[in-house]
CSV table of C-alpha atoms in Angstrom, one decimal:
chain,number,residue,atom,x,y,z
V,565,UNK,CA,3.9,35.4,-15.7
V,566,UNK,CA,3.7,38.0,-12.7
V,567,UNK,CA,0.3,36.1,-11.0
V,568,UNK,CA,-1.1,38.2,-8.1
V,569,UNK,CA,-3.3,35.8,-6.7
V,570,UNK,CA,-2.3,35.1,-2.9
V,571,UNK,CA,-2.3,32.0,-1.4
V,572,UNK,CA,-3.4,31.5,2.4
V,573,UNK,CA,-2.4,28.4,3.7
V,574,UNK,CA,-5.1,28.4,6.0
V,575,UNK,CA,-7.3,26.0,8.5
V,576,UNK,CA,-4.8,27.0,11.4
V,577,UNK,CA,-7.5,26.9,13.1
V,578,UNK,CA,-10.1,27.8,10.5
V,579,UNK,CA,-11.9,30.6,12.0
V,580,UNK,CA,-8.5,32.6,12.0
V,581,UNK,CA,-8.4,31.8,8.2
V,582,UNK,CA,-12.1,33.5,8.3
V,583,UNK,CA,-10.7,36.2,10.0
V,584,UNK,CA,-7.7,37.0,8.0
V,585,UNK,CA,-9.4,36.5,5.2
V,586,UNK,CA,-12.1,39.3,6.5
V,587,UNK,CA,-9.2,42.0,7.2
V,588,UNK,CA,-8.0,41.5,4.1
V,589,UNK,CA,-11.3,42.5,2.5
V,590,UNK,CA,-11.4,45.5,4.9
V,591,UNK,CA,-8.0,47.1,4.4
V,592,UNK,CA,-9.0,46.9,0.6
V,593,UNK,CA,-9.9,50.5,-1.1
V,594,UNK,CA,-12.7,48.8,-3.5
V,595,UNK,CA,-16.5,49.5,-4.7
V,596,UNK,CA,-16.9,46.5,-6.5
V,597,UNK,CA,-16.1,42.9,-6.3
V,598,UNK,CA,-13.4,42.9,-8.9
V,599,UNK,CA,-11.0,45.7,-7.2
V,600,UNK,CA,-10.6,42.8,-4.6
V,601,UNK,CA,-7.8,41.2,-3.6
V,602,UNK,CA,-7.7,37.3,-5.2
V,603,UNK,CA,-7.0,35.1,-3.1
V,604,UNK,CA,-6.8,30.9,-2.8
V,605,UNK,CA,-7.3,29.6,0.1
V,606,UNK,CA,-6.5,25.8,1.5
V,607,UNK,CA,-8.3,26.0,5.0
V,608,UNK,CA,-7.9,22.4,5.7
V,609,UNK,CA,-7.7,21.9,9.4
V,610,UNK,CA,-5.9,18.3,9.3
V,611,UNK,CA,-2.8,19.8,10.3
V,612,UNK,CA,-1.1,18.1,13.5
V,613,UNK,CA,-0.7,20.4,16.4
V,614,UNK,CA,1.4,22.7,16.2
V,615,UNK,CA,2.1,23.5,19.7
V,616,UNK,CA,2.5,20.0,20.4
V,617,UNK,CA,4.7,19.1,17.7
V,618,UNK,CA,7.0,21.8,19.0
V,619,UNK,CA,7.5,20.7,22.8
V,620,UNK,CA,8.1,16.8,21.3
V,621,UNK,CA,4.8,15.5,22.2
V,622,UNK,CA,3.0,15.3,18.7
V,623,UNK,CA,3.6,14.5,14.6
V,624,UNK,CA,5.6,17.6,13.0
V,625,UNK,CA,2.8,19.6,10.6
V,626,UNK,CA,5.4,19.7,8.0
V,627,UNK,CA,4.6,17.0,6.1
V,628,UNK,CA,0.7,18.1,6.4
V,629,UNK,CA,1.3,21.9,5.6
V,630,UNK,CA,3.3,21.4,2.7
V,631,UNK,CA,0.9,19.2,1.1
V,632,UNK,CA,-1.9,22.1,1.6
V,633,UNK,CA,0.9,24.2,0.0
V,634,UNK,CA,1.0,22.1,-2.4
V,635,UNK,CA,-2.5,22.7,-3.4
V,636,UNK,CA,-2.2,26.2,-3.3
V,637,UNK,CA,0.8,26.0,-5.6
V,638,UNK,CA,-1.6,23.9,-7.9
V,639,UNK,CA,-4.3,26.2,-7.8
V,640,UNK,CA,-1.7,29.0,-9.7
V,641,UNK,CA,-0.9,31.6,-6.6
V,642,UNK,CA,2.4,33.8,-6.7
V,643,UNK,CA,2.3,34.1,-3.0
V,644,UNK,CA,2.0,32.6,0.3
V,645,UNK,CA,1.1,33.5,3.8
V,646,UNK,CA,0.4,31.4,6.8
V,647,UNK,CA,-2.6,33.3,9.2
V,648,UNK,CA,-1.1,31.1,12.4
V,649,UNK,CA,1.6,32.3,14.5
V,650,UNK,CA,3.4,29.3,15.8
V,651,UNK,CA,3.1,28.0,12.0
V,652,UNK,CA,5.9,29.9,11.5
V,653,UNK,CA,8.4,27.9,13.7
V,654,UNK,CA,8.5,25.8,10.0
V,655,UNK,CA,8.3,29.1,8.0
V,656,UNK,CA,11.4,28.4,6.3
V,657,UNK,CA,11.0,24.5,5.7
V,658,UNK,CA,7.5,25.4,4.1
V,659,UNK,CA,9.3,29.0,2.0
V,660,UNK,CA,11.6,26.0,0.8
V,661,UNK,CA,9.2,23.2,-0.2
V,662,UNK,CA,6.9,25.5,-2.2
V,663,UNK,CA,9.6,27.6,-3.3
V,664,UNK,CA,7.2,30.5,-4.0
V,665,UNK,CA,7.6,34.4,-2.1
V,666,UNK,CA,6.0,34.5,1.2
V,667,UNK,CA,5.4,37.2,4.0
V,668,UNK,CA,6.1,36.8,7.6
V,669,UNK,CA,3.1,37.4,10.1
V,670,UNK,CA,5.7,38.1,12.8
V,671,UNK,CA,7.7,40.8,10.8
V,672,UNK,CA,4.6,42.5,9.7
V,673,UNK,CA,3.2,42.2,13.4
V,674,UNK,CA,6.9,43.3,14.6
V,675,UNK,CA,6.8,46.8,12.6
V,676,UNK,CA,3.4,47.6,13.5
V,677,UNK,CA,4.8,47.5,17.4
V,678,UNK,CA,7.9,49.1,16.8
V,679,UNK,CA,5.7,52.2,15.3
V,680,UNK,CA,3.0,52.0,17.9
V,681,UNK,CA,4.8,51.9,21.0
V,682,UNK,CA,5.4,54.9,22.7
V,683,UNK,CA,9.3,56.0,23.6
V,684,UNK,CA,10.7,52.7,26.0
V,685,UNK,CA,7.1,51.3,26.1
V,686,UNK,CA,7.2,47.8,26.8
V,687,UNK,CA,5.3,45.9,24.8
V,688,UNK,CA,3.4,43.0,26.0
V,689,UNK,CA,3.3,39.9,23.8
V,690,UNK,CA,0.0,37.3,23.8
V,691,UNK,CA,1.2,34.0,22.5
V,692,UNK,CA,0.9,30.5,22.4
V,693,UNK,CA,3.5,28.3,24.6
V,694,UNK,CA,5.1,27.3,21.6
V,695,UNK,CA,5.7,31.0,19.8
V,696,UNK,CA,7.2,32.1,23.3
V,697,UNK,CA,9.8,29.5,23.9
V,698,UNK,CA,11.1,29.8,20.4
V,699,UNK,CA,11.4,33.3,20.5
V,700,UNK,CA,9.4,33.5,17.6
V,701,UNK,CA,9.0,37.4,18.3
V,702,UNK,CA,11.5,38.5,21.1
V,703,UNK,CA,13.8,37.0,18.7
V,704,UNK,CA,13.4,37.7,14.9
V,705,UNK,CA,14.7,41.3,15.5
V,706,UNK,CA,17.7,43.1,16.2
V,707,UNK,CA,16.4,46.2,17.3
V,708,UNK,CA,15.8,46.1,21.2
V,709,UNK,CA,12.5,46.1,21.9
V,710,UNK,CA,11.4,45.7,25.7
V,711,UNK,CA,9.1,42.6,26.1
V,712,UNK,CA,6.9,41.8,28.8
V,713,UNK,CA,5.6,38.2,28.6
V,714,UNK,CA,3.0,35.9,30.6
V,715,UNK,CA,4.4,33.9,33.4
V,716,UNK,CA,4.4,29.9,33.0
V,717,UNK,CA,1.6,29.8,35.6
V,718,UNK,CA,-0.8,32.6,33.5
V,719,UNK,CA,0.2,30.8,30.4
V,720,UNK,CA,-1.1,27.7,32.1
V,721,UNK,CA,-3.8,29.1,33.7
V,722,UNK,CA,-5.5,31.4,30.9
V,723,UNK,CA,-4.0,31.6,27.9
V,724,UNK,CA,-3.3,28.4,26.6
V,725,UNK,CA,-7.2,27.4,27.9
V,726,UNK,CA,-8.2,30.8,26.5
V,727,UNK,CA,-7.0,29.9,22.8
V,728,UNK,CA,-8.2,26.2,23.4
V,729,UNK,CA,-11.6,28.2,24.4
V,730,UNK,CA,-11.6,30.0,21.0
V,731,UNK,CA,-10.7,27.0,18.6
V,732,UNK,CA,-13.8,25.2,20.1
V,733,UNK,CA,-16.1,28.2,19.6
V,734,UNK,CA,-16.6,29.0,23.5
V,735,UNK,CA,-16.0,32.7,22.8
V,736,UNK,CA,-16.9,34.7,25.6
V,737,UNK,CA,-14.5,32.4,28.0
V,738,UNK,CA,-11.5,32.4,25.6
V,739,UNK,CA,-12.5,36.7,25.3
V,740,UNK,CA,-12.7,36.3,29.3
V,741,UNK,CA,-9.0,34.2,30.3
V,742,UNK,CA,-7.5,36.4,27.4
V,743,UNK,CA,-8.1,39.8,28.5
V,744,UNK,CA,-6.9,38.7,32.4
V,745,UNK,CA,-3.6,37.9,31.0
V,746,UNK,CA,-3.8,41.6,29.1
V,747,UNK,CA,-4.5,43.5,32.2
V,748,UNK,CA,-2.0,41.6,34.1
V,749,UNK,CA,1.0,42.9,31.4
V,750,UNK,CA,-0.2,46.0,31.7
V,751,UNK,CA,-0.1,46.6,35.1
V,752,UNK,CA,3.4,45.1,34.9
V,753,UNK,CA,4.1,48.4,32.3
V,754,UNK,CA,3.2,47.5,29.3
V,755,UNK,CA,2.1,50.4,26.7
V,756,UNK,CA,0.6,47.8,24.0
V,757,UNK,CA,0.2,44.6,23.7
V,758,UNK,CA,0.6,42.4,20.3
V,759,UNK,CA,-1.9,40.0,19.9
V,760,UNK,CA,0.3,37.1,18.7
V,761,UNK,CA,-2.1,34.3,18.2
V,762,UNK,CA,-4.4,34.1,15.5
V,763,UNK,CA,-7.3,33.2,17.8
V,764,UNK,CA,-6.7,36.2,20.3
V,765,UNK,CA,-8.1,38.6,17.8
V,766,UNK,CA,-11.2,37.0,17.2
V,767,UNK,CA,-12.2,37.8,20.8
V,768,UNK,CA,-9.7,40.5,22.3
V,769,UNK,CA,-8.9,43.9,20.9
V,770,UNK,CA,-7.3,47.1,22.5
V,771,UNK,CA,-10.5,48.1,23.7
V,772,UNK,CA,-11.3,45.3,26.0
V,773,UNK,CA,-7.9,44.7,26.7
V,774,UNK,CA,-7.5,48.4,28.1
V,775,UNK,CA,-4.2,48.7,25.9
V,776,UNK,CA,-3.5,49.4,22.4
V,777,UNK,CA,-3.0,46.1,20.6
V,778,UNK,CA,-1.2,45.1,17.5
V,779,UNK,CA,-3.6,42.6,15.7
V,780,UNK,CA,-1.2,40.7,14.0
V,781,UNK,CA,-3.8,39.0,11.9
V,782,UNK,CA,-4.6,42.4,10.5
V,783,UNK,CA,-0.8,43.3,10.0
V,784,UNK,CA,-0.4,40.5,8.1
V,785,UNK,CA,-3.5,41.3,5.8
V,786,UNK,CA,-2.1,45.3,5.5
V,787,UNK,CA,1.0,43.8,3.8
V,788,UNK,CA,-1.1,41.2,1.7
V,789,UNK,CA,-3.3,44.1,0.4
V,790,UNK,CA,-0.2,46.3,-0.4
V,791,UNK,CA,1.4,43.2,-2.0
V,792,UNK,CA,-1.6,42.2,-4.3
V,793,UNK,CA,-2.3,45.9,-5.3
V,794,UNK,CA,1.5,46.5,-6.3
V,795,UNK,CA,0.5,44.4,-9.2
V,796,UNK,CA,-1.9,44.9,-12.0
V,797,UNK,CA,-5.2,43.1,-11.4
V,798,UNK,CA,-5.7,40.4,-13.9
V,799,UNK,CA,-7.0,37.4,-13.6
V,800,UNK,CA,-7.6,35.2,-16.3
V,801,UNK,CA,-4.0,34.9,-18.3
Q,964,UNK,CA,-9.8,8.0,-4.1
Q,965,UNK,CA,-12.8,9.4,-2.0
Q,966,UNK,CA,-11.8,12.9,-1.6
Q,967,UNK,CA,-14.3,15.4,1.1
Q,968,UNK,CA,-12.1,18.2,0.8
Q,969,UNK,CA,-14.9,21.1,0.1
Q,970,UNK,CA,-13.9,23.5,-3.0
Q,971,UNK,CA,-15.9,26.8,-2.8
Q,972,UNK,CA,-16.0,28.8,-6.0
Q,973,UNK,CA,-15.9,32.3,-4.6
Q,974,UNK,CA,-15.2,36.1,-4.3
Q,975,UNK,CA,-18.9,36.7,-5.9
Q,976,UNK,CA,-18.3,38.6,-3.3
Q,977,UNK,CA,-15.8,38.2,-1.4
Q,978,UNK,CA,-17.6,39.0,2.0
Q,979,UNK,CA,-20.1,36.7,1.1
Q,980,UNK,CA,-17.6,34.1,0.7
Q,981,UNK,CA,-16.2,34.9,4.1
Q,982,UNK,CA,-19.8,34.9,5.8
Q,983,UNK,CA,-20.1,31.3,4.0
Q,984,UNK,CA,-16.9,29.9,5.3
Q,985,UNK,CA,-17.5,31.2,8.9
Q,986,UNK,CA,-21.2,29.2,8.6
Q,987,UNK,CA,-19.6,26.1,8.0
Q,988,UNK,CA,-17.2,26.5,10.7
Q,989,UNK,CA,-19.9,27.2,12.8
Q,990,UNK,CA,-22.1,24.6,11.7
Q,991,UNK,CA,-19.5,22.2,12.5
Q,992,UNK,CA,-19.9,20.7,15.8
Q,993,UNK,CA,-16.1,20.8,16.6
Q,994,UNK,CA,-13.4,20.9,19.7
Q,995,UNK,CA,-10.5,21.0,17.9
Q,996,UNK,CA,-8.7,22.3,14.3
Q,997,UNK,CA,-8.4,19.0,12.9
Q,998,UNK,CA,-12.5,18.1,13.6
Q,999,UNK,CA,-13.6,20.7,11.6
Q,1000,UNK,CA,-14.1,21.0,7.5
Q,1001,UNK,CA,-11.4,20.7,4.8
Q,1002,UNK,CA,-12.2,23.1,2.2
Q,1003,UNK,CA,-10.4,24.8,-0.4
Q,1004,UNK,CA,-11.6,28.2,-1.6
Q,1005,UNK,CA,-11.3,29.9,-4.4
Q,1006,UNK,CA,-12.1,33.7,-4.0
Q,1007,UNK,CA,-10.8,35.0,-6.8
Q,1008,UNK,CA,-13.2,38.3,-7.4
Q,1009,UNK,CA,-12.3,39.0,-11.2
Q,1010,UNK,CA,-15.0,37.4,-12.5
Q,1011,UNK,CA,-17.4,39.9,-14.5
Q,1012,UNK,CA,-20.7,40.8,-12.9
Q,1013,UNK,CA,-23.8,38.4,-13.2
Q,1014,UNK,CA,-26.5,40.9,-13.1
Q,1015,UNK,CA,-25.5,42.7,-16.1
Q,1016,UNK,CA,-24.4,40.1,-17.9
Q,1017,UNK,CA,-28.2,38.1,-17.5
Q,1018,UNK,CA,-29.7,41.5,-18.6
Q,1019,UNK,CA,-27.2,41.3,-21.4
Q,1020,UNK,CA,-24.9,44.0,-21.3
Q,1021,UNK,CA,-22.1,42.7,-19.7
Q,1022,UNK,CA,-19.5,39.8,-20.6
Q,1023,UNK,CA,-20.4,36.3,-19.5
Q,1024,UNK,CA,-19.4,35.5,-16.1
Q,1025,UNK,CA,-18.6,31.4,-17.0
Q,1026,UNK,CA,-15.5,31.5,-18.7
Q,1027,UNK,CA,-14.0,33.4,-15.6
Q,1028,UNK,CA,-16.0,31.3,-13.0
Q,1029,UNK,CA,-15.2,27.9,-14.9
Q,1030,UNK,CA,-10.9,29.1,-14.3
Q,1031,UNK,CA,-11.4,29.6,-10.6
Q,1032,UNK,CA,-13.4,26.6,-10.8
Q,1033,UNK,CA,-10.3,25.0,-12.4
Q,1034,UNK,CA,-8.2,26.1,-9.9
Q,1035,UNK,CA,-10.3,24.0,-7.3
Q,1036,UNK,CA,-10.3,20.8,-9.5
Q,1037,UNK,CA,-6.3,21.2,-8.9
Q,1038,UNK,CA,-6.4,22.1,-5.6
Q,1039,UNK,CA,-8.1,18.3,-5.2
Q,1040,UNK,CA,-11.6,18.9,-4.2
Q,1041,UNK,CA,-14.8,16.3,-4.2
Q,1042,UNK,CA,-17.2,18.9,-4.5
Q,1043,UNK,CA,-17.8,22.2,-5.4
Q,1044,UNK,CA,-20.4,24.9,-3.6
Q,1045,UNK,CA,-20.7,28.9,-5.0
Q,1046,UNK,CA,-21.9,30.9,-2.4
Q,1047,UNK,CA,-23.5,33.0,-4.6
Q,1048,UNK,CA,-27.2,32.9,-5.6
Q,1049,UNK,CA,-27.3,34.5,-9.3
Q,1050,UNK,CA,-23.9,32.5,-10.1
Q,1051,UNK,CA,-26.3,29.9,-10.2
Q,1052,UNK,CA,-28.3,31.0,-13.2
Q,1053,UNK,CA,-24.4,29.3,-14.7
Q,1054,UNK,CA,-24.7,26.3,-12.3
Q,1055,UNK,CA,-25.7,23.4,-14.7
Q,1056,UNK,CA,-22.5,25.3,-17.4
Q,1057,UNK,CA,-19.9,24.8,-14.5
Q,1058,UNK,CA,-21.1,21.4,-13.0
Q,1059,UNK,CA,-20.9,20.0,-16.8
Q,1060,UNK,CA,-17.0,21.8,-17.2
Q,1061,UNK,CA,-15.7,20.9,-14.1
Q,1062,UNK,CA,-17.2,17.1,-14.1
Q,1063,UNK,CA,-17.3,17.5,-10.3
Q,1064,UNK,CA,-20.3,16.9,-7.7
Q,1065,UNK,CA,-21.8,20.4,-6.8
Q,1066,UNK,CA,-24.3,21.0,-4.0
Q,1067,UNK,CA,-27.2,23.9,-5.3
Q,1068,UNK,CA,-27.5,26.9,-3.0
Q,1069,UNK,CA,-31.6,27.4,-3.6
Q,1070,UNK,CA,-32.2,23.6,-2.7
Q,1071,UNK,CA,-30.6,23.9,0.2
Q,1072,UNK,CA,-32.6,27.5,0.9
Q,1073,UNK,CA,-36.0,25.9,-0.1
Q,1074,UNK,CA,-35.9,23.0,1.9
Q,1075,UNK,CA,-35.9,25.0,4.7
Q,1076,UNK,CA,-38.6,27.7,3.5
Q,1077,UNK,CA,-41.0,25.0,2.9
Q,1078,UNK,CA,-40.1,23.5,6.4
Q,1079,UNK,CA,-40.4,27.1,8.4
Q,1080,UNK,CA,-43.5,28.4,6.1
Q,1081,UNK,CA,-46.5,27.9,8.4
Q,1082,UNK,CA,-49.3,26.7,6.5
Q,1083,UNK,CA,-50.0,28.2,3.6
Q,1084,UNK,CA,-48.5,30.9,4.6
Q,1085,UNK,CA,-46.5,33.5,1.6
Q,1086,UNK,CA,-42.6,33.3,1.7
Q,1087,UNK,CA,-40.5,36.7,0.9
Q,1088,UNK,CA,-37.9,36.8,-1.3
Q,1089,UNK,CA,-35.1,39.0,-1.0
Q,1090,UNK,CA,-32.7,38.4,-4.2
Q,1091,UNK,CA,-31.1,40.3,-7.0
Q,1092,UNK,CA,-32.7,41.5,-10.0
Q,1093,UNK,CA,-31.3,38.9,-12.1
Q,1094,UNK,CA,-32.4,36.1,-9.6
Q,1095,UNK,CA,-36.2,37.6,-9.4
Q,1096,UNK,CA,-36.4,37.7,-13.2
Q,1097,UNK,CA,-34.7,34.6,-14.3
Q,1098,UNK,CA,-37.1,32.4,-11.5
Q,1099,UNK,CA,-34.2,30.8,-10.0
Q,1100,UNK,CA,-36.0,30.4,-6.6
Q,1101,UNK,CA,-39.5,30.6,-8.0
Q,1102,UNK,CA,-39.7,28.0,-10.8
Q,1103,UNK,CA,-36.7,26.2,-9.0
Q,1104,UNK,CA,-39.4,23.5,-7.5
Q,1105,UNK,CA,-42.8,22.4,-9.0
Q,1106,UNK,CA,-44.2,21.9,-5.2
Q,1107,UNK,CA,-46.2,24.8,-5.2
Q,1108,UNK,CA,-45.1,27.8,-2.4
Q,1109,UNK,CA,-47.0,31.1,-2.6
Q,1110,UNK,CA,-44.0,33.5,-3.4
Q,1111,UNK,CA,-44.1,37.8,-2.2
Q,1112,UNK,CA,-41.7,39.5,-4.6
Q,1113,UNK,CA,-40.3,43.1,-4.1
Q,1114,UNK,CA,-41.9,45.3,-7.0
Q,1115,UNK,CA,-39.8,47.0,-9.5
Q,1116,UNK,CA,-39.4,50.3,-8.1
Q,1117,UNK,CA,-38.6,48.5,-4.4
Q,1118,UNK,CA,-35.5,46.5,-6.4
Q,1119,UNK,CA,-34.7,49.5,-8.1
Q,1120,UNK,CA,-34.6,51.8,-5.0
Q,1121,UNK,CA,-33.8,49.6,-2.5
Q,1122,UNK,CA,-32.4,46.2,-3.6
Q,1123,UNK,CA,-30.2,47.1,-5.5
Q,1124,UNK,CA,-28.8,50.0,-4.3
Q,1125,UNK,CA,-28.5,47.9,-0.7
Q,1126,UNK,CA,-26.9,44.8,-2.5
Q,1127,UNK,CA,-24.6,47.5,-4.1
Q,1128,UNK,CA,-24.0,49.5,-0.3
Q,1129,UNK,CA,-22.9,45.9,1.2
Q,1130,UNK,CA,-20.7,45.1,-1.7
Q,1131,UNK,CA,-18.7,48.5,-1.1
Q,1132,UNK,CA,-18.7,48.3,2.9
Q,1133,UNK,CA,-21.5,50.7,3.7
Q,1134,UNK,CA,-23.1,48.0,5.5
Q,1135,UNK,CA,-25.4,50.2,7.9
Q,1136,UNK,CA,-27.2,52.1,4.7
Q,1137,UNK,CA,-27.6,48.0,3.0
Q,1138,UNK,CA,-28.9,47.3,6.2
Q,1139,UNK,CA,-31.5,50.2,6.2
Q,1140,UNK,CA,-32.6,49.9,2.6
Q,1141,UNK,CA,-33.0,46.0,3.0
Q,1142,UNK,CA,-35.0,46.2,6.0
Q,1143,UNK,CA,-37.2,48.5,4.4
Q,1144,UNK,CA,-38.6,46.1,1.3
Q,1145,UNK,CA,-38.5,43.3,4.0
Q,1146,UNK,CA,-41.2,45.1,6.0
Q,1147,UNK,CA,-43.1,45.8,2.9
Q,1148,UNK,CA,-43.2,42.1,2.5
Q,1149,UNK,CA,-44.7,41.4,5.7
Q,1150,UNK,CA,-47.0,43.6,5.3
Q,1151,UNK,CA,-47.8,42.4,2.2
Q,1152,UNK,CA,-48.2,39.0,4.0
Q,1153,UNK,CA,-44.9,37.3,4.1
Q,1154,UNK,CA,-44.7,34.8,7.1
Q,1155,UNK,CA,-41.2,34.1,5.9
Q,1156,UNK,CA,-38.6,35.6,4.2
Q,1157,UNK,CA,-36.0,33.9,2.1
Q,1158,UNK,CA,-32.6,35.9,1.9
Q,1159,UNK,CA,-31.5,34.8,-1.5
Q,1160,UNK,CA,-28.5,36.7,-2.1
Q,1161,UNK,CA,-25.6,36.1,-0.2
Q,1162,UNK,CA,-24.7,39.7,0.8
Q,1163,UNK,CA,-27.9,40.0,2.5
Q,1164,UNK,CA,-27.3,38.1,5.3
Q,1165,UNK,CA,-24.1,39.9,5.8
Q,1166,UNK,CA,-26.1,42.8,7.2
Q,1167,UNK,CA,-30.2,41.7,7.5
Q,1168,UNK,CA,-31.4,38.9,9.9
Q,1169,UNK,CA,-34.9,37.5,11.1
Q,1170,UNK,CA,-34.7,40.4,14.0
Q,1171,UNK,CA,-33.6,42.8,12.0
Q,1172,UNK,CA,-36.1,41.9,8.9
Q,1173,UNK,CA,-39.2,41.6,11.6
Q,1174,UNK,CA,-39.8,38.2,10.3
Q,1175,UNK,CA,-38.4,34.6,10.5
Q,1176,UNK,CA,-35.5,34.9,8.0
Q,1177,UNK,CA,-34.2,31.8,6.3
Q,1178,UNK,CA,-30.3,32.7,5.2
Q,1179,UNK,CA,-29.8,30.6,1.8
Q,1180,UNK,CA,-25.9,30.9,2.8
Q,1181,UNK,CA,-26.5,29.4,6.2
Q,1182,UNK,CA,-28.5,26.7,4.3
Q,1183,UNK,CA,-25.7,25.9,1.6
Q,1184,UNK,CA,-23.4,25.4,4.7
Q,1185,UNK,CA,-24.8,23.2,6.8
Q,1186,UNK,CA,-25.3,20.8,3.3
Q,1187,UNK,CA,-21.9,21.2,3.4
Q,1188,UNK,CA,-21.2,19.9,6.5
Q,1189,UNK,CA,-23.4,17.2,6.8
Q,1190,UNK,CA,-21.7,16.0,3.0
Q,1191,UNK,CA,-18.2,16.6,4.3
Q,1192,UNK,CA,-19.1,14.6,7.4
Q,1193,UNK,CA,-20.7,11.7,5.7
Q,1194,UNK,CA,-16.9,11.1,4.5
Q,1195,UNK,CA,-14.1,9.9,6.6
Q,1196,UNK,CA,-12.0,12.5,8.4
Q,1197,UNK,CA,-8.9,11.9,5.9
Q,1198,UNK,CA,-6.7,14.6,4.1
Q,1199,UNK,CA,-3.0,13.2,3.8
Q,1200,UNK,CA,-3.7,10.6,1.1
């Protein structure tokens, strides 16, 4: 049965989940409620650090993502995608759990980039501790792309207490750290900036970062839209 | 097993189910991912509309609401929410077919009318068609509140057509025809208005309207927050 419900394996934190779920309503084309997208959603937020659990100081979220996969798979989806970043340091552990298709934030983040930045641009990446040790972005790709990353100390500093800002609903000081960092890469050179953390959207874009950003929130939700609409829309079976 | 994962029967629409989620988030007082409330949602748009089908000529919505419903009851929920005021007109059908606990959107919107109406002043009611006609809100409580309703030719060239605006994303001419029948209501007397569909709120507030608003949505979430939190914090089981 081709089933072209998605499943967002959400609560990562939960406001992204709002978020994504949001830009996927935007980027549809539809009048009326039932041209929309259908989508399941486990936003359950019991999910061990992720961050954390990658720098050896917390419980791996395996165990807890799969079982909100799990539900998803229940619930009768034919896709999943995971609106957090540095989930996807267990990307292919969950793809191989669920055993259902899923897209990859980064690769849909990674080709909005790749069309957006002008000639040798460099392009300046936003990201949580975790997603820029494991070369996460500067190293799913082949093609050379010129990154210009935060330093330790403005990781430190702003962004990690930026995103922290933004998961406990202190917006304007998450918007504030945030958009430091931004100008910083820019004056460094870079010609747009990917917003590579779920949260960052939700309080930065390329206007108050002075660059053009990649909102890879919204990438992700351009390919989910695209995905679902490839198929016909049915619903009950 | 006591289970406080939230379900939320959605996508009626889907905005409105996004507005919902981002009001319990928000009503959650929370500093970190894992503080905040499980829920599982099902936005699943294909379910036929429930304004025509209460002026009968349209399919039932229930058969289509009960199979996202079903999808929730696999998903593991302990209660269900619809974020929809005119689903509700089906609310005592899907409580008996899914044999789960549900919460009821216009309780949770008249509790707090009654409580924000001064005196005897008249309450406002912003809703669909279908919700005005069927007495959802006004025969809903045998306490007696003094209701202002939009006339016929105010739903019918307004309303509507707003409801209808939000529902395709032309959320600045909602906004305008909204406002317009909310003024009439003051006028008319209203001390308080109830906005008692969920794609109102999406585009209308107290400011806006030019008189206290009470958001039904906003209502239904924080119910849902103080039920989830009346359970232990739990999800892997």
């Amino acid at each position: 049965m081709a089933c072209n419900v998605v499943g967002v394996l959400g609560g990562m934190g939960p406001l992204a989940t709002v978020d994504f779920m949001r830009k996927v309503v935007e980027a549809t084309p539809a009048e009326r409620d039932q041209e929309h997208v259908p989508m399941v959603v486990s936003c359950v937020p019991q999910i061990p650090d992720r961050g954390a659990a990658f720098h050896g100081h917390g419980a791996s979220p395996l165990p807890a993502m799969v079982e909100s996969g799990r539900r998803l798979l229940a619930a009768g989806v034919g896709l999943v995608v995971m609106p957090c970043n540095t989930a996807h340091l267990w990307f292919d552990d969950v793809r191989q759990a669920l055993g259902l298709p899923m897209l990859h934030l980064v690769d849909a983040a990674l080709a909005e980039a790749q069309a957006a930045a002008p000639g040798d641009a460099g392009i300046g990446l936003l990201a949580t501790e975790a997603t820029l040790a494991s070369g996460l972005y500067t190293r799913r790709r082949r093609a050379s792309m010129r990154w210009l990353l935060p330093t330790a100390e403005e990781l430190r500093r702003h962004v990690m207490p930026g995103i922290a800002a933004v998961k406990g609903g202190r917006l304007a000081e998450g918007r504030e750290r945030l958009a430091e960092v931004a100008r910083a890469l820019r004056r460094r050179g870079a010609g747009v900036l990917v917003l590579g953390c779920t949260e960052i959207p939700l309080v930065l874009d390329g206007e108050a970062a002075g660059i053009p950003a990649i909102d890879a929130t919204a990438a992700l939700a351009r390919k989910v839209v695209a995905w679902s609409r490839g198929k016909p829309l049915r619903y009950l079976t």
